[in-house]
Amino acid sequence: MDYNRFAKQDLAAMLEIIQSSIACNTEDGVKGLMDKTRILVCADYSISGFGDWRNNRLSLIKNIINLNYPVEWMKIYNQLKLYEKDPIIWRQAAEGGVHLWTETYKLFGEKTSKDFIVRASDFGIKHGVSGGITSAADGTMSIMTFSGPKERFKQYHRAILNVLLPHVNQALTRTCMGALRERNFRLTAREYEILKWMKDGKTNWEISSILNISERTAKFHVQNIEHKLNAVNRPHAVAIAYEMGFVH
């Protein structure tokens, strides 16, 4: 990740959100993180939550933290189970990561219900950027959505959410899902060393050069770290490591 691409004031705000995420364990705290992220990505509305995830689809919404999504829209969305018709949810369940709505609507254009888009647009939910993490081990899917009536969302905003997602997701998990699930935290000295370089954004090749090991060995250690921390990717592993005090 090239952090030089971000404006200095945005980078400072991102670092503040990451630090605040580490100790956050209340709904109000999560709403504060969501609101600060909402401002950074130029959104009007934000909502986040968890659901049951099986076979690359969301089967049930269980925990919701609503910053300021229109209440009437949420009633309609839940009563009619519109998450079963929502291309944003489809893509999130299938891929995870962070996506711009404009790209997702193009991807699922032929399958997307025009009625769904019209209903959402009536409440100002027309454009946005969303991110989440799906866990096959837990059978859960998290999602954070930032939206608004105007098309203001660019790749820059996607990049911001891509950095913040793993950290805010940890706060969301802690708040919605309770205490940390039991994990094997017995990292080796070498894994701690590699985790430090992962935190600094180094690639497997860069880590191999720094530690004078093969790139294949570096990749092996990174995968072991992700497995032990029950992380779905490198940024998620780093976010969990911050929470556990493994890195600072």
PDB file of C-alpha atoms in Angstrom:
ATOM      1  CA  MET A   1       0.000   0.000   0.000  1.00  0.00           C
ATOM      2  CA  ASP A   2       1.399   3.388  -1.049  1.00  0.00           C
ATOM      3  CA  TYR A   3       0.353   5.719   1.757  1.00  0.00           C
ATOM      4  CA  ASN A   4       1.875   8.653  -0.110  1.00  0.00           C
ATOM      5  CA  ARG A   5      -1.206   8.651  -2.340  1.00  0.00           C
ATOM      6  CA  PHE A   6      -3.325  10.021   0.519  1.00  0.00           C
ATOM      7  CA  ALA A   7      -3.611  13.701   1.449  1.00  0.00           C
ATOM      8  CA  LYS A   8      -1.811  14.434   4.725  1.00  0.00           C
ATOM      9  CA  GLN A   9      -4.952  15.432   6.599  1.00  0.00           C
ATOM     10  CA  ASP A  10      -6.754  12.312   5.364  1.00  0.00           C
ATOM     11  CA  LEU A  11      -3.855  10.105   6.411  1.00  0.00           C
ATOM     12  CA  ALA A  12      -3.832  11.691   9.870  1.00  0.00           C
ATOM     13  CA  ALA A  13      -7.589  11.061  10.193  1.00  0.00           C
ATOM     14  CA  MET A  14      -7.116   7.446   9.065  1.00  0.00           C
ATOM     15  CA  LEU A  15      -4.419   6.841  11.671  1.00  0.00           C
ATOM     16  CA  GLU A  16      -6.687   8.293  14.352  1.00  0.00           C
ATOM     17  CA  ILE A  17      -9.500   5.927  13.308  1.00  0.00           C
ATOM     18  CA  ILE A  18      -7.137   2.943  13.374  1.00  0.00           C
ATOM     19  CA  GLN A  19      -5.895   3.823  16.860  1.00  0.00           C
ATOM     20  CA  SER A  20      -9.435   4.394  18.132  1.00  0.00           C
ATOM     21  CA  SER A  21     -10.532   1.038  16.697  1.00  0.00           C
ATOM     22  CA  ILE A  22      -8.116  -0.874  18.927  1.00  0.00           C
ATOM     23  CA  ALA A  23      -9.940  -0.032  22.166  1.00  0.00           C
ATOM     24  CA  CYS A  24     -13.463   0.367  20.788  1.00  0.00           C
ATOM     25  CA  ASN A  25     -16.011  -2.090  22.237  1.00  0.00           C
ATOM     26  CA  THR A  26     -19.327  -0.206  22.367  1.00  0.00           C
ATOM     27  CA  GLU A  27     -22.009   0.578  19.806  1.00  0.00           C
ATOM     28  CA  ASP A  28     -21.518   4.303  20.306  1.00  0.00           C
ATOM     29  CA  GLY A  29     -17.801   3.820  19.756  1.00  0.00           C
ATOM     30  CA  VAL A  30     -18.397   1.953  16.504  1.00  0.00           C
ATOM     31  CA  LYS A  31     -20.798   4.684  15.376  1.00  0.00           C
ATOM     32  CA  GLY A  32     -18.057   7.229  16.038  1.00  0.00           C
ATOM     33  CA  LEU A  33     -15.638   5.260  13.848  1.00  0.00           C
ATOM     34  CA  MET A  34     -18.271   4.919  11.133  1.00  0.00           C
ATOM     35  CA  ASP A  35     -19.038   8.632  11.212  1.00  0.00           C
ATOM     36  CA  LYS A  36     -15.374   9.608  10.865  1.00  0.00           C
ATOM     37  CA  THR A  37     -14.992   7.128   8.008  1.00  0.00           C
ATOM     38  CA  ARG A  38     -18.198   8.438   6.407  1.00  0.00           C
ATOM     39  CA  ILE A  39     -16.710  11.934   6.287  1.00  0.00           C
ATOM     40  CA  LEU A  40     -13.448  10.664   4.764  1.00  0.00           C
ATOM     41  CA  VAL A  41     -15.224   8.830   1.939  1.00  0.00           C
ATOM     42  CA  CYS A  42     -17.648  11.717   1.269  1.00  0.00           C
ATOM     43  CA  ALA A  43     -20.802   9.761   2.143  1.00  0.00           C
ATOM     44  CA  ASP A  44     -24.122  10.915   3.572  1.00  0.00           C
ATOM     45  CA  TYR A  45     -25.218   7.636   5.163  1.00  0.00           C
ATOM     46  CA  SER A  46     -23.559   4.693   6.862  1.00  0.00           C
ATOM     47  CA  ILE A  47     -24.616   1.331   8.257  1.00  0.00           C
ATOM     48  CA  SER A  48     -22.744  -1.818   9.277  1.00  0.00           C
ATOM     49  CA  GLY A  49     -23.459  -5.249  10.636  1.00  0.00           C
ATOM     50  CA  PHE A  50     -23.115  -9.023  10.562  1.00  0.00           C
ATOM     51  CA  GLY A  51     -25.023 -11.884   9.037  1.00  0.00           C
ATOM     52  CA  ASP A  52     -24.876 -15.632   8.484  1.00  0.00           C
ATOM     53  CA  TRP A  53     -22.782 -16.513   5.455  1.00  0.00           C
ATOM     54  CA  ARG A  54     -23.020 -19.855   3.695  1.00  0.00           C
ATOM     55  CA  ASN A  55     -22.213 -20.951   0.143  1.00  0.00           C
ATOM     56  CA  ASN A  56     -21.169 -17.447  -0.872  1.00  0.00           C
ATOM     57  CA  ARG A  57     -24.481 -15.879   0.094  1.00  0.00           C
ATOM     58  CA  LEU A  58     -25.959 -13.963   3.010  1.00  0.00           C
ATOM     59  CA  SER A  59     -28.774 -16.010   4.502  1.00  0.00           C
ATOM     60  CA  LEU A  60     -29.686 -13.940   7.563  1.00  0.00           C
ATOM     61  CA  ILE A  61     -28.901 -10.491   8.995  1.00  0.00           C
ATOM     62  CA  LYS A  62     -28.260 -10.748  12.742  1.00  0.00           C
ATOM     63  CA  ASN A  63     -26.489  -7.662  14.083  1.00  0.00           C
ATOM     64  CA  ILE A  64     -26.899  -4.125  12.746  1.00  0.00           C
ATOM     65  CA  ILE A  65     -25.327  -0.843  13.830  1.00  0.00           C
ATOM     66  CA  ASN A  66     -27.096   1.955  11.967  1.00  0.00           C
ATOM     67  CA  LEU A  67     -25.368   5.318  12.017  1.00  0.00           C
ATOM     68  CA  ASN A  68     -27.986   7.254  10.033  1.00  0.00           C
ATOM     69  CA  TYR A  69     -29.581   5.138   7.314  1.00  0.00           C
ATOM     70  CA  PRO A  70     -33.263   6.142   6.797  1.00  0.00           C
ATOM     71  CA  VAL A  71     -35.304   4.072   9.266  1.00  0.00           C
ATOM     72  CA  GLU A  72     -38.213   3.638   6.843  1.00  0.00           C
ATOM     73  CA  TRP A  73     -35.884   2.251   4.179  1.00  0.00           C
ATOM     74  CA  MET A  74     -34.417  -0.215   6.690  1.00  0.00           C
ATOM     75  CA  LYS A  75     -37.930  -1.424   7.596  1.00  0.00           C
ATOM     76  CA  ILE A  76     -38.741  -2.063   3.939  1.00  0.00           C
ATOM     77  CA  TYR A  77     -35.324  -3.648   3.333  1.00  0.00           C
ATOM     78  CA  ASN A  78     -35.707  -6.104   6.223  1.00  0.00           C
ATOM     79  CA  GLN A  79     -39.415  -6.887   5.815  1.00  0.00           C
ATOM     80  CA  LEU A  80     -39.042  -7.694   2.114  1.00  0.00           C
ATOM     81  CA  LYS A  81     -35.625  -9.366   2.601  1.00  0.00           C
ATOM     82  CA  LEU A  82     -34.181  -7.096  -0.048  1.00  0.00           C
ATOM     83  CA  TYR A  83     -30.677  -8.248   0.856  1.00  0.00           C
ATOM     84  CA  GLU A  84     -31.568 -11.263  -1.312  1.00  0.00           C
ATOM     85  CA  LYS A  85     -31.941  -8.865  -4.285  1.00  0.00           C
ATOM     86  CA  ASP A  86     -29.108  -6.459  -3.416  1.00  0.00           C
ATOM     87  CA  PRO A  87     -26.114  -6.693  -5.821  1.00  0.00           C
ATOM     88  CA  ILE A  88     -23.915  -4.998  -3.205  1.00  0.00           C
ATOM     89  CA  ILE A  89     -24.635  -7.893  -0.845  1.00  0.00           C
ATOM     90  CA  TRP A  90     -24.198 -10.454  -3.634  1.00  0.00           C
ATOM     91  CA  ARG A  91     -20.715  -9.203  -4.446  1.00  0.00           C
ATOM     92  CA  GLN A  92     -19.725  -8.753  -0.827  1.00  0.00           C
ATOM     93  CA  ALA A  93     -20.764 -12.307   0.001  1.00  0.00           C
ATOM     94  CA  ALA A  94     -18.931 -13.734  -2.983  1.00  0.00           C
ATOM     95  CA  GLU A  95     -15.703 -11.721  -2.834  1.00  0.00           C
ATOM     96  CA  GLY A  96     -15.331  -9.718   0.374  1.00  0.00           C
ATOM     97  CA  GLY A  97     -13.034  -6.703   0.103  1.00  0.00           C
ATOM     98  CA  VAL A  98     -14.043  -3.156  -0.818  1.00  0.00           C
ATOM     99  CA  HIS A  99     -16.064  -2.198  -3.898  1.00  0.00           C
ATOM    100  CA  LEU A 100     -17.575   0.886  -5.516  1.00  0.00           C
ATOM    101  CA  TRP A 101     -21.279   0.552  -6.223  1.00  0.00           C
ATOM    102  CA  THR A 102     -20.897   1.826  -9.793  1.00  0.00           C
ATOM    103  CA  GLU A 103     -18.610  -1.117 -10.598  1.00  0.00           C
ATOM    104  CA  THR A 104     -20.873  -3.606  -8.833  1.00  0.00           C
ATOM    105  CA  TYR A 105     -24.005  -2.436 -10.644  1.00  0.00           C
ATOM    106  CA  LYS A 106     -22.199  -2.863 -13.961  1.00  0.00           C
ATOM    107  CA  LEU A 107     -21.079  -6.350 -12.958  1.00  0.00           C
ATOM    108  CA  PHE A 108     -24.596  -7.445 -11.986  1.00  0.00           C
ATOM    109  CA  GLY A 109     -26.491  -5.179 -14.380  1.00  0.00           C
ATOM    110  CA  GLU A 110     -28.624  -7.855 -16.009  1.00  0.00           C
ATOM    111  CA  LYS A 111     -29.494  -9.541 -12.705  1.00  0.00           C
ATOM    112  CA  THR A 112     -30.279  -6.391 -10.726  1.00  0.00           C
ATOM    113  CA  SER A 113     -33.941  -5.572 -10.122  1.00  0.00           C
ATOM    114  CA  LYS A 114     -34.851  -2.119 -11.441  1.00  0.00           C
ATOM    115  CA  ASP A 115     -37.523  -1.934  -8.743  1.00  0.00           C
ATOM    116  CA  PHE A 116     -34.852  -2.421  -6.076  1.00  0.00           C
ATOM    117  CA  ILE A 117     -32.740   0.439  -7.453  1.00  0.00           C
ATOM    118  CA  VAL A 118     -35.750   2.760  -7.664  1.00  0.00           C
ATOM    119  CA  ARG A 119     -36.841   1.941  -4.098  1.00  0.00           C
ATOM    120  CA  ALA A 120     -33.362   2.641  -2.733  1.00  0.00           C
ATOM    121  CA  SER A 121     -32.950   5.836  -4.772  1.00  0.00           C
ATOM    122  CA  ASP A 122     -36.199   7.199  -3.337  1.00  0.00           C
ATOM    123  CA  PHE A 123     -34.436   7.252   0.051  1.00  0.00           C
ATOM    124  CA  GLY A 124     -31.196   8.749  -1.287  1.00  0.00           C
ATOM    125  CA  ILE A 125     -29.413   5.365  -1.304  1.00  0.00           C
ATOM    126  CA  LYS A 126     -28.121   5.484  -4.862  1.00  0.00           C
ATOM    127  CA  HIS A 127     -24.310   5.560  -4.934  1.00  0.00           C
ATOM    128  CA  GLY A 128     -21.708   4.317  -2.494  1.00  0.00           C
ATOM    129  CA  VAL A 129     -18.744   2.238  -1.443  1.00  0.00           C
ATOM    130  CA  SER A 130     -18.981  -0.904   0.680  1.00  0.00           C
ATOM    131  CA  GLY A 131     -16.563  -3.296   2.325  1.00  0.00           C
ATOM    132  CA  GLY A 132     -16.657  -6.401   4.437  1.00  0.00           C
ATOM    133  CA  ILE A 133     -14.997  -9.595   5.558  1.00  0.00           C
ATOM    134  CA  THR A 134     -16.385 -13.085   5.100  1.00  0.00           C
ATOM    135  CA  SER A 135     -15.160 -15.905   7.311  1.00  0.00           C
ATOM    136  CA  ALA A 136     -15.642 -19.525   6.306  1.00  0.00           C
ATOM    137  CA  ALA A 137     -14.398 -20.579   9.768  1.00  0.00           C
ATOM    138  CA  ASP A 138     -17.107 -18.587  11.578  1.00  0.00           C
ATOM    139  CA  GLY A 139     -19.803 -18.710   8.913  1.00  0.00           C
ATOM    140  CA  THR A 140     -20.207 -14.946   9.234  1.00  0.00           C
ATOM    141  CA  MET A 141     -20.106 -11.972   6.925  1.00  0.00           C
ATOM    142  CA  SER A 142     -19.545  -8.376   7.968  1.00  0.00           C
ATOM    143  CA  ILE A 143     -20.389  -5.382   5.819  1.00  0.00           C
ATOM    144  CA  MET A 144     -19.877  -1.636   6.135  1.00  0.00           C
ATOM    145  CA  THR A 145     -21.710   0.593   3.697  1.00  0.00           C
ATOM    146  CA  PHE A 146     -21.268   4.285   2.962  1.00  0.00           C
ATOM    147  CA  SER A 147     -23.713   5.841   0.528  1.00  0.00           C
ATOM    148  CA  GLY A 148     -25.523   8.923  -0.696  1.00  0.00           C
ATOM    149  CA  PRO A 149     -27.703  10.322  -3.495  1.00  0.00           C
ATOM    150  CA  LYS A 150     -24.829  11.773  -5.529  1.00  0.00           C
ATOM    151  CA  GLU A 151     -21.994  10.058  -7.403  1.00  0.00           C
ATOM    152  CA  ARG A 152     -19.031  11.302  -5.359  1.00  0.00           C
ATOM    153  CA  PHE A 153     -17.309   7.975  -4.735  1.00  0.00           C
ATOM    154  CA  LYS A 154     -13.970   7.436  -6.468  1.00  0.00           C
ATOM    155  CA  GLN A 155     -11.086   4.954  -6.336  1.00  0.00           C
ATOM    156  CA  TYR A 156      -9.474   7.268  -3.774  1.00  0.00           C
ATOM    157  CA  HIS A 157     -12.375   6.675  -1.379  1.00  0.00           C
ATOM    158  CA  ARG A 158     -12.222   2.942  -2.063  1.00  0.00           C
ATOM    159  CA  ALA A 159      -8.522   3.016  -1.130  1.00  0.00           C
ATOM    160  CA  ILE A 160      -9.296   4.816   2.154  1.00  0.00           C
ATOM    161  CA  LEU A 161     -11.921   2.245   3.126  1.00  0.00           C
ATOM    162  CA  ASN A 162      -9.592  -0.568   2.078  1.00  0.00           C
ATOM    163  CA  VAL A 163      -7.076   0.613   4.696  1.00  0.00           C
ATOM    164  CA  LEU A 164      -9.640   1.223   7.440  1.00  0.00           C
ATOM    165  CA  LEU A 165     -11.873  -1.820   6.904  1.00  0.00           C
ATOM    166  CA  PRO A 166      -9.849  -4.470   8.824  1.00  0.00           C
ATOM    167  CA  HIS A 167      -9.446  -2.212  11.860  1.00  0.00           C
ATOM    168  CA  VAL A 168     -13.021  -0.937  12.061  1.00  0.00           C
ATOM    169  CA  ASN A 169     -14.163  -4.506  11.398  1.00  0.00           C
ATOM    170  CA  GLN A 170     -12.358  -5.647  14.560  1.00  0.00           C
ATOM    171  CA  ALA A 171     -14.250  -3.047  16.588  1.00  0.00           C
ATOM    172  CA  LEU A 172     -17.500  -4.113  14.919  1.00  0.00           C
ATOM    173  CA  THR A 173     -16.761  -7.789  15.656  1.00  0.00           C
ATOM    174  CA  ARG A 174     -15.908  -7.063  19.279  1.00  0.00           C
ATOM    175  CA  THR A 175     -19.104  -5.096  19.758  1.00  0.00           C
ATOM    176  CA  CYS A 176     -21.575  -7.234  17.814  1.00  0.00           C
ATOM    177  CA  MET A 177     -20.161 -10.704  18.331  1.00  0.00           C
ATOM    178  CA  GLY A 178     -18.818 -10.510  21.890  1.00  0.00           C
ATOM    179  CA  ALA A 179     -15.365 -11.482  23.119  1.00  0.00           C
ATOM    180  CA  LEU A 180     -12.636 -12.619  20.758  1.00  0.00           C
ATOM    181  CA  ARG A 181     -13.059 -16.188  19.660  1.00  0.00           C
ATOM    182  CA  GLU A 182     -10.417 -18.598  20.891  1.00  0.00           C
ATOM    183  CA  ARG A 183      -7.431 -18.635  18.598  1.00  0.00           C
ATOM    184  CA  ASN A 184      -3.949 -20.113  18.632  1.00  0.00           C
ATOM    185  CA  PHE A 185      -1.767 -17.125  19.452  1.00  0.00           C
ATOM    186  CA  ARG A 186       1.502 -19.028  19.822  1.00  0.00           C
ATOM    187  CA  LEU A 187       3.524 -17.229  17.204  1.00  0.00           C
ATOM    188  CA  THR A 188       7.179 -18.086  16.726  1.00  0.00           C
ATOM    189  CA  ALA A 189       9.950 -15.512  17.039  1.00  0.00           C
ATOM    190  CA  ARG A 190      10.281 -15.492  13.239  1.00  0.00           C
ATOM    191  CA  GLU A 191       6.523 -14.971  12.827  1.00  0.00           C
ATOM    192  CA  TYR A 192       6.617 -12.000  15.209  1.00  0.00           C
ATOM    193  CA  GLU A 193       9.470 -10.578  13.156  1.00  0.00           C
ATOM    194  CA  ILE A 194       7.581 -11.050   9.887  1.00  0.00           C
ATOM    195  CA  LEU A 195       4.407  -9.634  11.434  1.00  0.00           C
ATOM    196  CA  LYS A 196       6.319  -6.434  12.173  1.00  0.00           C
ATOM    197  CA  TRP A 197       7.186  -6.060   8.489  1.00  0.00           C
ATOM    198  CA  MET A 198       3.632  -6.974   7.459  1.00  0.00           C
ATOM    199  CA  LYS A 199       2.452  -4.098   9.655  1.00  0.00           C
ATOM    200  CA  ASP A 200       4.783  -1.788   7.717  1.00  0.00           C
ATOM    201  CA  GLY A 201       3.142  -2.887   4.463  1.00  0.00           C
ATOM    202  CA  LYS A 202       6.051  -4.935   3.114  1.00  0.00           C
ATOM    203  CA  THR A 203       5.381  -7.516   0.416  1.00  0.00           C
ATOM    204  CA  ASN A 204       6.564 -11.132   0.635  1.00  0.00           C
ATOM    205  CA  TRP A 205       9.437 -10.280  -1.697  1.00  0.00           C
ATOM    206  CA  GLU A 206      10.466  -7.265   0.398  1.00  0.00           C
ATOM    207  CA  ILE A 207      10.300  -9.333   3.598  1.00  0.00           C
ATOM    208  CA  SER A 208      12.418 -12.055   2.006  1.00  0.00           C
ATOM    209  CA  SER A 209      15.049  -9.468   1.034  1.00  0.00           C
ATOM    210  CA  ILE A 210      15.101  -7.846   4.482  1.00  0.00           C
ATOM    211  CA  LEU A 211      15.394 -11.165   6.344  1.00  0.00           C
ATOM    212  CA  ASN A 212      17.582 -12.882   3.739  1.00  0.00           C
ATOM    213  CA  ILE A 213      15.145 -15.749   3.218  1.00  0.00           C
ATOM    214  CA  SER A 214      13.405 -17.030   0.099  1.00  0.00           C
ATOM    215  CA  GLU A 215      10.162 -15.403  -1.034  1.00  0.00           C
ATOM    216  CA  ARG A 216       8.512 -18.815  -0.744  1.00  0.00           C
ATOM    217  CA  THR A 217       9.572 -19.043   2.919  1.00  0.00           C
ATOM    218  CA  ALA A 218       8.268 -15.530   3.602  1.00  0.00           C
ATOM    219  CA  LYS A 219       4.941 -16.462   2.021  1.00  0.00           C
ATOM    220  CA  PHE A 220       4.800 -19.646   4.135  1.00  0.00           C
ATOM    221  CA  HIS A 221       5.266 -17.646   7.367  1.00  0.00           C
ATOM    222  CA  VAL A 222       2.671 -15.047   6.332  1.00  0.00           C
ATOM    223  CA  GLN A 223       0.120 -17.770   5.634  1.00  0.00           C
ATOM    224  CA  ASN A 224       0.865 -19.384   9.017  1.00  0.00           C
ATOM    225  CA  ILE A 225       0.315 -16.055  10.765  1.00  0.00           C
ATOM    226  CA  GLU A 226      -3.019 -15.548   8.986  1.00  0.00           C
ATOM    227  CA  HIS A 227      -4.103 -19.069   9.925  1.00  0.00           C
ATOM    228  CA  LYS A 228      -3.134 -18.725  13.597  1.00  0.00           C
ATOM    229  CA  LEU A 229      -4.927 -15.392  13.909  1.00  0.00           C
ATOM    230  CA  ASN A 230      -7.965 -16.696  11.989  1.00  0.00           C
ATOM    231  CA  ALA A 231      -7.540 -13.818   9.537  1.00  0.00           C
ATOM    232  CA  VAL A 232      -8.887 -13.836   5.993  1.00  0.00           C
ATOM    233  CA  ASN A 233      -6.005 -11.771   4.569  1.00  0.00           C
ATOM    234  CA  ARG A 234      -2.889  -9.781   5.484  1.00  0.00           C
ATOM    235  CA  PRO A 235      -4.613  -6.515   6.509  1.00  0.00           C
ATOM    236  CA  HIS A 236      -7.041  -8.485   8.671  1.00  0.00           C
ATOM    237  CA  ALA A 237      -4.110 -10.282  10.349  1.00  0.00           C
ATOM    238  CA  VAL A 238      -2.410  -6.948  11.085  1.00  0.00           C
ATOM    239  CA  ALA A 239      -5.627  -5.521  12.551  1.00  0.00           C
ATOM    240  CA  ILE A 240      -5.972  -8.534  14.869  1.00  0.00           C
ATOM    241  CA  ALA A 241      -2.293  -8.223  15.802  1.00  0.00           C
ATOM    242  CA  TYR A 242      -2.832  -4.584  16.792  1.00  0.00           C
ATOM    243  CA  GLU A 243      -5.760  -5.595  18.955  1.00  0.00           C
ATOM    244  CA  MET A 244      -3.768  -8.293  20.715  1.00  0.00           C
ATOM    245  CA  GLY A 245      -0.797  -6.009  21.304  1.00  0.00           C
ATOM    246  CA  PHE A 246       1.526  -8.008  19.045  1.00  0.00           C
ATOM    247  CA  VAL A 247       2.473  -4.852  17.122  1.00  0.00           C
ATOM    248  CA  HIS A 248       2.401  -1.173  18.003  1.00  0.00           C
TER     249      HIS A 248
END
